[in-house]
Short mmCIF file of C-alpha atoms and ligand atoms in Angstrom, two decimals:
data_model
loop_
_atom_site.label_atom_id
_atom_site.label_comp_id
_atom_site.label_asym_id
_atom_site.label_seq_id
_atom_site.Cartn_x
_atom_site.Cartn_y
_atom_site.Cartn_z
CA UNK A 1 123.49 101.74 50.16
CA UNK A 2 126.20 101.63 47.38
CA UNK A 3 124.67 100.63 44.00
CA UNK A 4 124.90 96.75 43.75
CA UNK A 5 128.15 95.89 42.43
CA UNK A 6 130.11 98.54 43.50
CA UNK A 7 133.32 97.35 44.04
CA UNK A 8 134.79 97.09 47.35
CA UNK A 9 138.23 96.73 47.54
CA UNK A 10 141.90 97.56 48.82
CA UNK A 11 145.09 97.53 47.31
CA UNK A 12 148.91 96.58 47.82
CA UNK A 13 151.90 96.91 45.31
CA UNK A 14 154.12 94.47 44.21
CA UNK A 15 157.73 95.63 46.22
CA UNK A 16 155.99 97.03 49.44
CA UNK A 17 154.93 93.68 49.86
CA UNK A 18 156.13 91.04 48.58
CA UNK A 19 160.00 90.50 49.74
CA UNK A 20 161.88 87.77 48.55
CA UNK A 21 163.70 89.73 45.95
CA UNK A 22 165.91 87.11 44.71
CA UNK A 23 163.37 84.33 44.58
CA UNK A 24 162.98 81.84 41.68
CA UNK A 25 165.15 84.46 39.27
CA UNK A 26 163.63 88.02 40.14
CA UNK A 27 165.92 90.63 38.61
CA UNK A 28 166.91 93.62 40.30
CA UNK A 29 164.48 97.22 40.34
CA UNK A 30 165.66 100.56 41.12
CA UNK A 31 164.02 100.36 44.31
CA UNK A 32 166.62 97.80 45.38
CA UNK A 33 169.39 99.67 44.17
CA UNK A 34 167.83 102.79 45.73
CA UNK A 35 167.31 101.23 49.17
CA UNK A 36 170.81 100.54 49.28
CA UNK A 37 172.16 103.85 49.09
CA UNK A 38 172.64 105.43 52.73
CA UNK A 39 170.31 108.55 53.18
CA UNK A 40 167.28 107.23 51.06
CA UNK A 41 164.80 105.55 53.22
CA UNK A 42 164.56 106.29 57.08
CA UNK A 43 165.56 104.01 59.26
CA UNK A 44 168.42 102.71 56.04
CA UNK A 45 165.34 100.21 55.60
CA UNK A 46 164.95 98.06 52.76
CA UNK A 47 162.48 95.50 50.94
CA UNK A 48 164.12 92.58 51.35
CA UNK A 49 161.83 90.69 53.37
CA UNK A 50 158.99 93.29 53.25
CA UNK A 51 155.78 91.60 54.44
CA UNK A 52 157.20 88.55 53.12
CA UNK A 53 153.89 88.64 50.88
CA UNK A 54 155.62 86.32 48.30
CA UNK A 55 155.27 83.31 50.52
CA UNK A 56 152.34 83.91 52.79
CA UNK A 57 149.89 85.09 49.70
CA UNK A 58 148.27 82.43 50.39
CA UNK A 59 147.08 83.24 53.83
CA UNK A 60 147.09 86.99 52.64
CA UNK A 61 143.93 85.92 50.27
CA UNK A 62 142.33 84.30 52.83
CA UNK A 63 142.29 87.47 55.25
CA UNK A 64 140.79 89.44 52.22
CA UNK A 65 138.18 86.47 52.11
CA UNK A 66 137.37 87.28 56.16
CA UNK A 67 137.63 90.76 54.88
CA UNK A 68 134.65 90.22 52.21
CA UNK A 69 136.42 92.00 50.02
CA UNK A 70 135.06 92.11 46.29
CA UNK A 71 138.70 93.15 44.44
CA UNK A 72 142.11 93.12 45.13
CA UNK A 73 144.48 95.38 43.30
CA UNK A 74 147.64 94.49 43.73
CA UNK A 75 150.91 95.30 40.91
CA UNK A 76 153.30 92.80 39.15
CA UNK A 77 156.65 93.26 39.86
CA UNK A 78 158.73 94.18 36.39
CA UNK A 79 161.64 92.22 37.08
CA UNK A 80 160.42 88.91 37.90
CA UNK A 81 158.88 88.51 34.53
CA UNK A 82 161.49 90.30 32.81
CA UNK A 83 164.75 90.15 34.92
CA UNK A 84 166.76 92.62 32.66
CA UNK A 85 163.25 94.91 31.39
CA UNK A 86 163.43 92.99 27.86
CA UNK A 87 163.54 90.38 25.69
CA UNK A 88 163.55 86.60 27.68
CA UNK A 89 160.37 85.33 30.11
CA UNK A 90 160.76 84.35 33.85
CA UNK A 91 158.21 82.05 33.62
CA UNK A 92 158.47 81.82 37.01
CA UNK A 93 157.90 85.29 37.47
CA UNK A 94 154.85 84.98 35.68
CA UNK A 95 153.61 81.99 37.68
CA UNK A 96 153.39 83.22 40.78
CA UNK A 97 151.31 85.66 39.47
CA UNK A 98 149.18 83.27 37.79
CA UNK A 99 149.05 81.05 41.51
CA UNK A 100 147.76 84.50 42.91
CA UNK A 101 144.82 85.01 40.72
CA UNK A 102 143.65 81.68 40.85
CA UNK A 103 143.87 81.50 44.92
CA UNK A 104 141.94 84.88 44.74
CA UNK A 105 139.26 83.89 42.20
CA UNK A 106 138.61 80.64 44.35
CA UNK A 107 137.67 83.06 46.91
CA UNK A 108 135.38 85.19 44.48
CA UNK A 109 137.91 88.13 44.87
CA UNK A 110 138.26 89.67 41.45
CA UNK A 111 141.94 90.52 40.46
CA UNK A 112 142.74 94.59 39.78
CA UNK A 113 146.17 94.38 38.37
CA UNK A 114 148.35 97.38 38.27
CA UNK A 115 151.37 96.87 35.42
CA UNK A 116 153.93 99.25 36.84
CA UNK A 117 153.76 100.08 40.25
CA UNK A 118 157.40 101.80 40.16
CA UNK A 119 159.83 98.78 40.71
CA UNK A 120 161.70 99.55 37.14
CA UNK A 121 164.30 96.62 36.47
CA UNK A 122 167.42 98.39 36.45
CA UNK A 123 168.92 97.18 33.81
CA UNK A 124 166.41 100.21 32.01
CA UNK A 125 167.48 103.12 34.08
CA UNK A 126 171.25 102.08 33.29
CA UNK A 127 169.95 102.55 29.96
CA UNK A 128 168.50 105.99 30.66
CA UNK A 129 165.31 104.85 32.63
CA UNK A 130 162.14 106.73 32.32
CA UNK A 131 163.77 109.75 30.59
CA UNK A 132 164.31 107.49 28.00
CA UNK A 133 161.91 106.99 24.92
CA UNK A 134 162.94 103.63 24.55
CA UNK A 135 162.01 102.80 27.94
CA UNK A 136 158.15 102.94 27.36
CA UNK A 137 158.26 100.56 24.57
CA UNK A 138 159.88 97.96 26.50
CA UNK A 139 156.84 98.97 28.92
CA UNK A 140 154.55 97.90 26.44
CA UNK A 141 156.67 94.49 25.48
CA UNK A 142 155.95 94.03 29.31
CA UNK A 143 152.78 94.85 29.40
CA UNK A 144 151.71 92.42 26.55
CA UNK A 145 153.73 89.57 28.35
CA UNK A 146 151.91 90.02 31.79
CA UNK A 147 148.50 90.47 29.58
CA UNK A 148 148.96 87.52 27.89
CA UNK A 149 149.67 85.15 30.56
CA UNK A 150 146.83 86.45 32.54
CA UNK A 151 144.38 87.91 30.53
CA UNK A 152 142.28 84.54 30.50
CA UNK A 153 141.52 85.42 33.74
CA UNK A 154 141.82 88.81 34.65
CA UNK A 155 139.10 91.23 33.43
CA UNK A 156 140.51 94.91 34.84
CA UNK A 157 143.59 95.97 33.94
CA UNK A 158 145.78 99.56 34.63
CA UNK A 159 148.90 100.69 33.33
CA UNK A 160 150.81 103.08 35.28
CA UNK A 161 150.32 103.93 38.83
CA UNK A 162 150.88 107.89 39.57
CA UNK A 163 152.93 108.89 37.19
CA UNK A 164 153.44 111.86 38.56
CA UNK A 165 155.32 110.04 42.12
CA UNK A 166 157.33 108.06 39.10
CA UNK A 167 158.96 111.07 37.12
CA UNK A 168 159.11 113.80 39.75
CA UNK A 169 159.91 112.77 42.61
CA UNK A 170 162.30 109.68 40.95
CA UNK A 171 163.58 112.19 38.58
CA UNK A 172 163.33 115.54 40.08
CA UNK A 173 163.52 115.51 43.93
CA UNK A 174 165.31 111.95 44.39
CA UNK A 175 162.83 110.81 47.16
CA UNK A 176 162.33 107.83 45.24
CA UNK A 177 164.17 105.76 43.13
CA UNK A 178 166.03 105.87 41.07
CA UNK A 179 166.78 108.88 42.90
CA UNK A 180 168.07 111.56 40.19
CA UNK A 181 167.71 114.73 40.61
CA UNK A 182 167.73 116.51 36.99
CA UNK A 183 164.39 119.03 36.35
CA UNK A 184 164.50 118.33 32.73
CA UNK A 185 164.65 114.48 32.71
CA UNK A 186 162.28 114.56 35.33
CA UNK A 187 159.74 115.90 32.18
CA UNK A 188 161.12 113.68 29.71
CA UNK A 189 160.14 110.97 32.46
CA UNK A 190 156.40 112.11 32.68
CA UNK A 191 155.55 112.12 29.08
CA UNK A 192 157.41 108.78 28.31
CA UNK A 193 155.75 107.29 31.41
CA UNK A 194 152.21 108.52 29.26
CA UNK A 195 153.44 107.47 26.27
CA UNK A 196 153.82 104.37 28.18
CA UNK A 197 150.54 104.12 29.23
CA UNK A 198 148.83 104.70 25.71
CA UNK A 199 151.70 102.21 24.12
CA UNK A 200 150.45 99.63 26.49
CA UNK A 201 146.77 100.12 26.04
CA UNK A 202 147.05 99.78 21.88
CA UNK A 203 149.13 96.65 22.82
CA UNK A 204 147.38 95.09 24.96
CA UNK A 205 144.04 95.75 23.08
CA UNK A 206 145.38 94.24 20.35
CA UNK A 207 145.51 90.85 22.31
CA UNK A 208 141.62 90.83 23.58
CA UNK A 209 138.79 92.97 23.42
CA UNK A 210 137.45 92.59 26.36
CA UNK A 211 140.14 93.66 29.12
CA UNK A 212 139.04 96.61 30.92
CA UNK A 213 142.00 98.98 31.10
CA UNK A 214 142.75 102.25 32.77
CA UNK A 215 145.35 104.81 33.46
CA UNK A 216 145.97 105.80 36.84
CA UNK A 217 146.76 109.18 38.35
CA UNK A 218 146.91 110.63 41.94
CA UNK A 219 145.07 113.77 42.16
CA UNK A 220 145.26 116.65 44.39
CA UNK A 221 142.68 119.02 45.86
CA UNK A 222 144.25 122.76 45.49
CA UNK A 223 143.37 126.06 47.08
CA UNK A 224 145.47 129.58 46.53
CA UNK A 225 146.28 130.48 50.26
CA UNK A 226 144.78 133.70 49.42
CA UNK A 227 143.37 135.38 46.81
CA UNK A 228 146.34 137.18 45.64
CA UNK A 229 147.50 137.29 41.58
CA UNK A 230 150.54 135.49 43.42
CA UNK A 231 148.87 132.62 45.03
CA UNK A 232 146.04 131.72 42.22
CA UNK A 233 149.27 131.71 40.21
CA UNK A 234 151.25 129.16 42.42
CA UNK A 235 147.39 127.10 42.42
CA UNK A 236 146.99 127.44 38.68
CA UNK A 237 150.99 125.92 38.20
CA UNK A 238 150.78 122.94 40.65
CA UNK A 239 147.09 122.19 39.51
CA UNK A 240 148.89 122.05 36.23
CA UNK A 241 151.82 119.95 37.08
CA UNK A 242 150.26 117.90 39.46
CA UNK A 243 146.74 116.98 37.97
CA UNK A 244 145.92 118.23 34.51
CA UNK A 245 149.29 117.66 33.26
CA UNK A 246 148.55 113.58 33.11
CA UNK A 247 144.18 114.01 32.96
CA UNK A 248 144.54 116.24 29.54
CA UNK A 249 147.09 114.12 27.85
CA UNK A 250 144.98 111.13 29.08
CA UNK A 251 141.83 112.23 28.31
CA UNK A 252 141.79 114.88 25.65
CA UNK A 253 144.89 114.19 24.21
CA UNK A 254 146.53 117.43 24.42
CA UNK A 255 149.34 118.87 26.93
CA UNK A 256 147.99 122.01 28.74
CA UNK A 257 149.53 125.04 27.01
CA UNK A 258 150.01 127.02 30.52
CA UNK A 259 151.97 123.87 31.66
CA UNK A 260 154.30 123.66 29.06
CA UNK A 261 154.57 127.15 28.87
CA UNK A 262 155.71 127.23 32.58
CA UNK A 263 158.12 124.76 31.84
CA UNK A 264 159.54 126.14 28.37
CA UNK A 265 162.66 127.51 31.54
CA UNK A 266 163.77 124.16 32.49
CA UNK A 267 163.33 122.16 28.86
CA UNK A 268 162.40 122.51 24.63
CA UNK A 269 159.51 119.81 24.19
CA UNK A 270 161.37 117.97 21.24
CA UNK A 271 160.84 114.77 22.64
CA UNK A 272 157.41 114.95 22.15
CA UNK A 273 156.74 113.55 18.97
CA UNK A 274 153.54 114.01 16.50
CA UNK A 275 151.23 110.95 17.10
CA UNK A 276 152.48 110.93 20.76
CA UNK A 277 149.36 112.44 22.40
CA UNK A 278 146.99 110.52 20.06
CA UNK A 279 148.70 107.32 21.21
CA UNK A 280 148.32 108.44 24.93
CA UNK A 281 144.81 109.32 24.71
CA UNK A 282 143.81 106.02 23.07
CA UNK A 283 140.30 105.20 24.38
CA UNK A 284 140.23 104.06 27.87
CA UNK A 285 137.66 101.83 29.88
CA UNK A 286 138.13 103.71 33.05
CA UNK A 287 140.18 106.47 35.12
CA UNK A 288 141.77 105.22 38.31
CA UNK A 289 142.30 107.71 40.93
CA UNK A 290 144.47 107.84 43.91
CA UNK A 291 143.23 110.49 46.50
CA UNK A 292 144.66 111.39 49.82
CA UNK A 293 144.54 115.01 50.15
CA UNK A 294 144.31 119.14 49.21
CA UNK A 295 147.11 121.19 49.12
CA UNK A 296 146.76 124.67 49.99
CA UNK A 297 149.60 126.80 47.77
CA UNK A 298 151.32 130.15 47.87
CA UNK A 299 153.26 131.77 45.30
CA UNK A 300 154.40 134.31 48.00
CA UNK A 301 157.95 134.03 48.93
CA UNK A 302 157.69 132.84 53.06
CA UNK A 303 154.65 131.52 53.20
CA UNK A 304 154.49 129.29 55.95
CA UNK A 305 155.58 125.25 55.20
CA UNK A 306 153.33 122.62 55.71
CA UNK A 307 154.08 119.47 57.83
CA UNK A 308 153.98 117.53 54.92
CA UNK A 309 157.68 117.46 54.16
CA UNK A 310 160.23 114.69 52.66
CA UNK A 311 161.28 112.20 55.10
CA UNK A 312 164.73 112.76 52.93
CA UNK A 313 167.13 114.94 52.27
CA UNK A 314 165.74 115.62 48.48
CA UNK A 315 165.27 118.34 46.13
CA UNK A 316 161.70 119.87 44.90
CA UNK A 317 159.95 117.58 42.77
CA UNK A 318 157.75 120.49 41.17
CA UNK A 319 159.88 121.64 38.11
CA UNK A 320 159.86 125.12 36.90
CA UNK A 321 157.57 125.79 40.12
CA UNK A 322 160.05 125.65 42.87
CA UNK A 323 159.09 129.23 44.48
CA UNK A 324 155.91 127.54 45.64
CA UNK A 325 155.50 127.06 49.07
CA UNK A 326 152.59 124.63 50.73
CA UNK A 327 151.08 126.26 53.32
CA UNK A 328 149.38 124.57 56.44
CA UNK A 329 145.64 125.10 55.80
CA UNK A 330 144.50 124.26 58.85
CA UNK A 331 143.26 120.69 59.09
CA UNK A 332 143.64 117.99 61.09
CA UNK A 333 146.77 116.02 59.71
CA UNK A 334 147.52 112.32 59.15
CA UNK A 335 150.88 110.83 60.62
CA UNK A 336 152.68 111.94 56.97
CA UNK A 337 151.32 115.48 57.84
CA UNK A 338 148.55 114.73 55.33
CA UNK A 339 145.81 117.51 55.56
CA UNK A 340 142.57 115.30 55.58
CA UNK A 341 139.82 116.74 53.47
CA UNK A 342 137.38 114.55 51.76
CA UNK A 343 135.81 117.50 50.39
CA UNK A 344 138.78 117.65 47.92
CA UNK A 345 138.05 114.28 46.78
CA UNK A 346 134.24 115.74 46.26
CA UNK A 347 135.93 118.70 44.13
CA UNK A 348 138.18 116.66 41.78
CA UNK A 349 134.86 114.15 41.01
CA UNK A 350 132.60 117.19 40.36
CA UNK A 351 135.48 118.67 38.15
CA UNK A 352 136.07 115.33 36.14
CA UNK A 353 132.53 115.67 34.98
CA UNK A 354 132.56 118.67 34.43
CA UNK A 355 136.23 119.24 32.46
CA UNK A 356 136.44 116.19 31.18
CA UNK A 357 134.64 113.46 28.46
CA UNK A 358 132.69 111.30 30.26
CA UNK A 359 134.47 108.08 31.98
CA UNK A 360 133.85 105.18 34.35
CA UNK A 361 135.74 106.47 37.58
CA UNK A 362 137.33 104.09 40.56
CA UNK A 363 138.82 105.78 43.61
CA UNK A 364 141.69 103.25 43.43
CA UNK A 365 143.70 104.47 46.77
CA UNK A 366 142.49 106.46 49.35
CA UNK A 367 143.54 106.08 53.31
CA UNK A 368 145.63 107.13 56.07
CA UNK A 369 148.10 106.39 58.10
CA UNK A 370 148.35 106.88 62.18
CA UNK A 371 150.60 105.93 64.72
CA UNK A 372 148.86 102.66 65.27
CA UNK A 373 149.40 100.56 68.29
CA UNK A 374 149.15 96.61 69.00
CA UNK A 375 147.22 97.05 72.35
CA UNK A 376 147.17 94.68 75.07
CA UNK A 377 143.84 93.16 73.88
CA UNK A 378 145.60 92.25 70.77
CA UNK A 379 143.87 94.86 68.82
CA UNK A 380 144.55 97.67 66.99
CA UNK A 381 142.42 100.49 67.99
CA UNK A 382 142.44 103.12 64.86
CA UNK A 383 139.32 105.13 65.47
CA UNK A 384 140.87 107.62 63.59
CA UNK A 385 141.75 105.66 59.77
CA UNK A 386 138.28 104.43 60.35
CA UNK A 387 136.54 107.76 60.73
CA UNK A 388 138.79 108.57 57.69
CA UNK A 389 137.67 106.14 55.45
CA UNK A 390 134.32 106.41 56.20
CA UNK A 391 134.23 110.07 55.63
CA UNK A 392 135.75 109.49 52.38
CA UNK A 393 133.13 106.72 51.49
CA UNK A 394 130.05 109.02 52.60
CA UNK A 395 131.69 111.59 49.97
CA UNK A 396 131.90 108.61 47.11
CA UNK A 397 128.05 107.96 47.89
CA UNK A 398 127.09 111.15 47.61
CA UNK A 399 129.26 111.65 44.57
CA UNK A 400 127.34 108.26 43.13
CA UNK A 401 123.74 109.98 44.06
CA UNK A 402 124.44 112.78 42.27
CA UNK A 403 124.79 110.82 39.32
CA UNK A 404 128.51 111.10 39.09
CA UNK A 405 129.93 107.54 37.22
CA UNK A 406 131.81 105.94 40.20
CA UNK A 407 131.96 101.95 40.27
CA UNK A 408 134.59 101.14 43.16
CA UNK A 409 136.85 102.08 45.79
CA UNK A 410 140.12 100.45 47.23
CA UNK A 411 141.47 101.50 50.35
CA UNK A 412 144.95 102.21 50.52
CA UNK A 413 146.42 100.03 52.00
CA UNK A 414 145.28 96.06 52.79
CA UNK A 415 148.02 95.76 55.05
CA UNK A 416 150.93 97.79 56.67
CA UNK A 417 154.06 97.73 54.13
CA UNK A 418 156.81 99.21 53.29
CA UNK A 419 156.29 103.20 52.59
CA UNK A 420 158.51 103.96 50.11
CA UNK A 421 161.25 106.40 51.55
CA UNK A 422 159.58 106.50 55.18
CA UNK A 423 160.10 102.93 54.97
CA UNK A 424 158.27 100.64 57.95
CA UNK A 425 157.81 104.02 59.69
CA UNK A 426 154.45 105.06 58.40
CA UNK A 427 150.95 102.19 58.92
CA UNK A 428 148.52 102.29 56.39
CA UNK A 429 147.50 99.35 56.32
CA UNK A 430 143.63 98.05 57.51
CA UNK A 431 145.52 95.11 58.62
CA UNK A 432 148.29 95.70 61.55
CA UNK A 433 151.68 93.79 60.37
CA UNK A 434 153.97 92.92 63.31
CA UNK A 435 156.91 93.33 61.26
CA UNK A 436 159.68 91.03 63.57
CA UNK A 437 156.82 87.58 63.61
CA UNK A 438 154.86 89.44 60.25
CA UNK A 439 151.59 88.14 62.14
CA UNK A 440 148.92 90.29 60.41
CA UNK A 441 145.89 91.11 63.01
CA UNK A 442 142.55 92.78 61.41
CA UNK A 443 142.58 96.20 62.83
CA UNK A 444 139.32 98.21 64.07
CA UNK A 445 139.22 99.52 60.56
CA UNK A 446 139.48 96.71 58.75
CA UNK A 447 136.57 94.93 61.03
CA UNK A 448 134.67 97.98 60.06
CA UNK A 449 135.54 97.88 56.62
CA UNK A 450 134.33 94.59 56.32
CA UNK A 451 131.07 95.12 57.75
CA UNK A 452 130.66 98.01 55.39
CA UNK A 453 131.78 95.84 52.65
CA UNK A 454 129.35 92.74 53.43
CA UNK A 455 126.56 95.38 53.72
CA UNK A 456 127.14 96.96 50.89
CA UNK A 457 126.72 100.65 52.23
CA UNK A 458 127.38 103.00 55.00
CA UNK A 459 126.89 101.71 58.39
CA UNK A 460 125.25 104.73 60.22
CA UNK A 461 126.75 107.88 60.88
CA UNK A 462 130.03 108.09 61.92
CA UNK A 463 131.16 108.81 65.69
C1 FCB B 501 150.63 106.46 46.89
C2 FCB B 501 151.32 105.22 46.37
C3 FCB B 501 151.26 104.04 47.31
C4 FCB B 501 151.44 104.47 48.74
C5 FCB B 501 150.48 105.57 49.08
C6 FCB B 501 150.53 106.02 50.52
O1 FCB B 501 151.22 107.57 46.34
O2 FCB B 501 150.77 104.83 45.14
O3 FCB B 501 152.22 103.11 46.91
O4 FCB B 501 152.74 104.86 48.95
O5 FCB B 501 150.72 106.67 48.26
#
């Protein structure tokens, strides 16, 4: 058993979802200009209609009601409350929000909202975007609108999701919007997108005390392919970029001298500026963490690639580290080519205690997609997300038992969406989406999920 109130959750965010991108005065994000451009998402798909999760949220809620889910965490998209990133209130924008919470506390299903979920209104990126300073203070304007108008009734809060997905590979590979590829902006982007964070946080403490807010970073398990000077190397600089980069500004309030050091190539650091890192590291209530899987790294020039490649044509998002190659380390793969190794969620937990001052921790995305199919039964069988998120729910109990501080886990995702640049190719939903009637049926994993849920703990050991 999980310790009572452990929360049990899954998450969405805001323009995978939610469609109807010019309803009631919704201004336009990156991601819209960025779907438009041919080349960027698979298929030349967009978000237009998405799951259309704008107007069915309704019947969305209730399925996470059948679902017994505890928490929802779902993101608020920028530009409906602030069409042009600044200044002026859709109220609109705000409202459906506000319609959202209240159909999901009616249900007992406690609202997790995510503040930036990378949907930037562009009106900010034509005014530099993320590699702009400026841009994380409108962040924390926004942030102080959306906490205001729902703070009354939303207890847990987080800032930025992955901040590493939203400078490197917006900034530095172009995979996602707004699709630049420029090294050095790319680590402008990063530290303004912390500074971001810890803006937000003093702001939106400032309002109420008793909001429970949290950064949010997506984490990586690494290994050195072998044990070579080159590969611990290549482990030591994506460890770096990837993890530590955002955990020690976050939560020690200091950049990690190897890091910067490794990037002193591609940019000076004059845009960091004294009281920046105190500002990030402002006291949090809780670390978010996304987890999906370990990369295995090699600093050794033709080392073989990994499946897990850009569905793109796009440039390396790992600045000043571009001779690394990932190397295929041997497990069983998800249908992104995703290595699957709950152990390496085990690994970063153990670590966090270890390296790090002591903090409530949520595993706030973990899953998996497959090549799911809508089966003549009108089911979707997906013994294989199921065995995955119960493998990686057997490692957070474990984690718990050893006395490590974990309150709650979301799986990634509620329902099938739209993946970023893979667009409607790739399912990870726990509910099946029949994208041309967007009927939403409860796949194996989600009836499984929802037994584990209602019980409270693991059902037995896994087949
Ligand atoms: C994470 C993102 C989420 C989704 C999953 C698969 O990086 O936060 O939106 O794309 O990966």
């Amino acid at each position: 058993m999980f310790p009572t109130g452990f929360v049990w959750g899954a998450a969405t965010s805001a323009y995978q979802i939610e469609g109807a991108v010019t309803a009631d005065g919704r201004g336009t994000s990156v991601w819209d200009t960025f779907v438009s451009r041919p080349g960027s998402v698979v298929g030349g798909e967009n978000a237009d209609v998405a799951i259309d999760h704008y107007n069915r949220y309704r019947d969305d809620v209730r399925l996470m009601a059948d679902l017994g889910l505890t928490a929802y965490r779902f993101s608020v998209s920028w530009p409906r409350i602030q069409p042009d990133g600044a200044g002026e209130i859709n109220a609109k924008g705000l409202d459906f929000y506000k319609r959202l919470v209240d159909e999901l506390l009616s249900y007992g299903i406690d609202p997790w909202v995510t503040l930036y979920h990378w949907d930037l209104p562009q009106a900010l990126e034509d005014a530099g975007g993320w590699p702009a300073r400026d841009t994380s203070k409108r962040f924390a304007d926004f942030a102080a609108v959306v906490h205001d108008g729902l703070g009354d009734r939303v207890r847990n809060w987080s800032t930025v999701n992955e901040p590493w997905c939203a400078a490197f590979l917006g900034y530095a590979s172009g995979e996602h919007a707004p699709g630049r590829r420029e090294p050095a902006a790319a680590v402008r982007a990063a530290h303004h997108l912390n500074l971001a964070h810890g803006l937000a946080v003093q702001a939106m403490r400032a309002q109420r005390a008793d909001s429970l807010i949290g950064g949010c970073v997506n984490l990586y398990a690494i290994t050195p392919a072998s044990d070579s000077e080159a590969d611990r190397d290549a482990a030591r600089r994506i460890d770096g970029l990837q993890n530590r980069f955002f955990l020690d500004a976050l939560l020690t309030g200091a950049y990690p001298e190897d890091v910067l050091e490794d990037l002193r190539e591609i940019t000076d650091t004059g845009f960091i500026q004294d009281g920046d890192l105190g500002t990030i590291a402002a006291p949090i209530d809780m670390l978010l963490i996304n987890y999906y899987s370990r990369f295995t790294v090699s600093g050794t020039p033709g080392g073989a690639q990994s499946a897990a490649a850009a569905p793109t044509d796009s440039g390396s998002p790992w600045v000043g580290s571009e001779h690394v190659g990932f190397v295929n380390g041997g497990r069983p793969v998800t249908a992104m080519g995703w290595e699957i190794d709950d152990s390496g969620l085990n690994e970063l937990l153990v670590r966090l205690t270890r390296e790090y001052p002591p903090i409530p921790l949520i595993i706030s995305e973990n899953g998996a997609a497959f090549e799911d199919e809508l089966t003549a039964d009108d089911r979707v069988h997906d013994p294989d997300r199921l065995a995955y998120i119960d493998a990686h729910l057997r490692t957070c109990h474990a984690a718990i038992e050893a006395g490590i501080p974990l309150q709650g886990y979301f799986a990634w995702s509620l329902m099938d969406n739209f993946e970023w640049a893979w667009g409607y190719d790739k399912r990870f939903g726990l509910v099946y989406v029949d994208y041309p009637t967007q009927r939403r049926i409860l796949k194996d994993s989600a009836l499984w999920y929802a037994e584990t849920a209602r019980h409270g703990g693991l059902l037995g050991p896994a087949e």
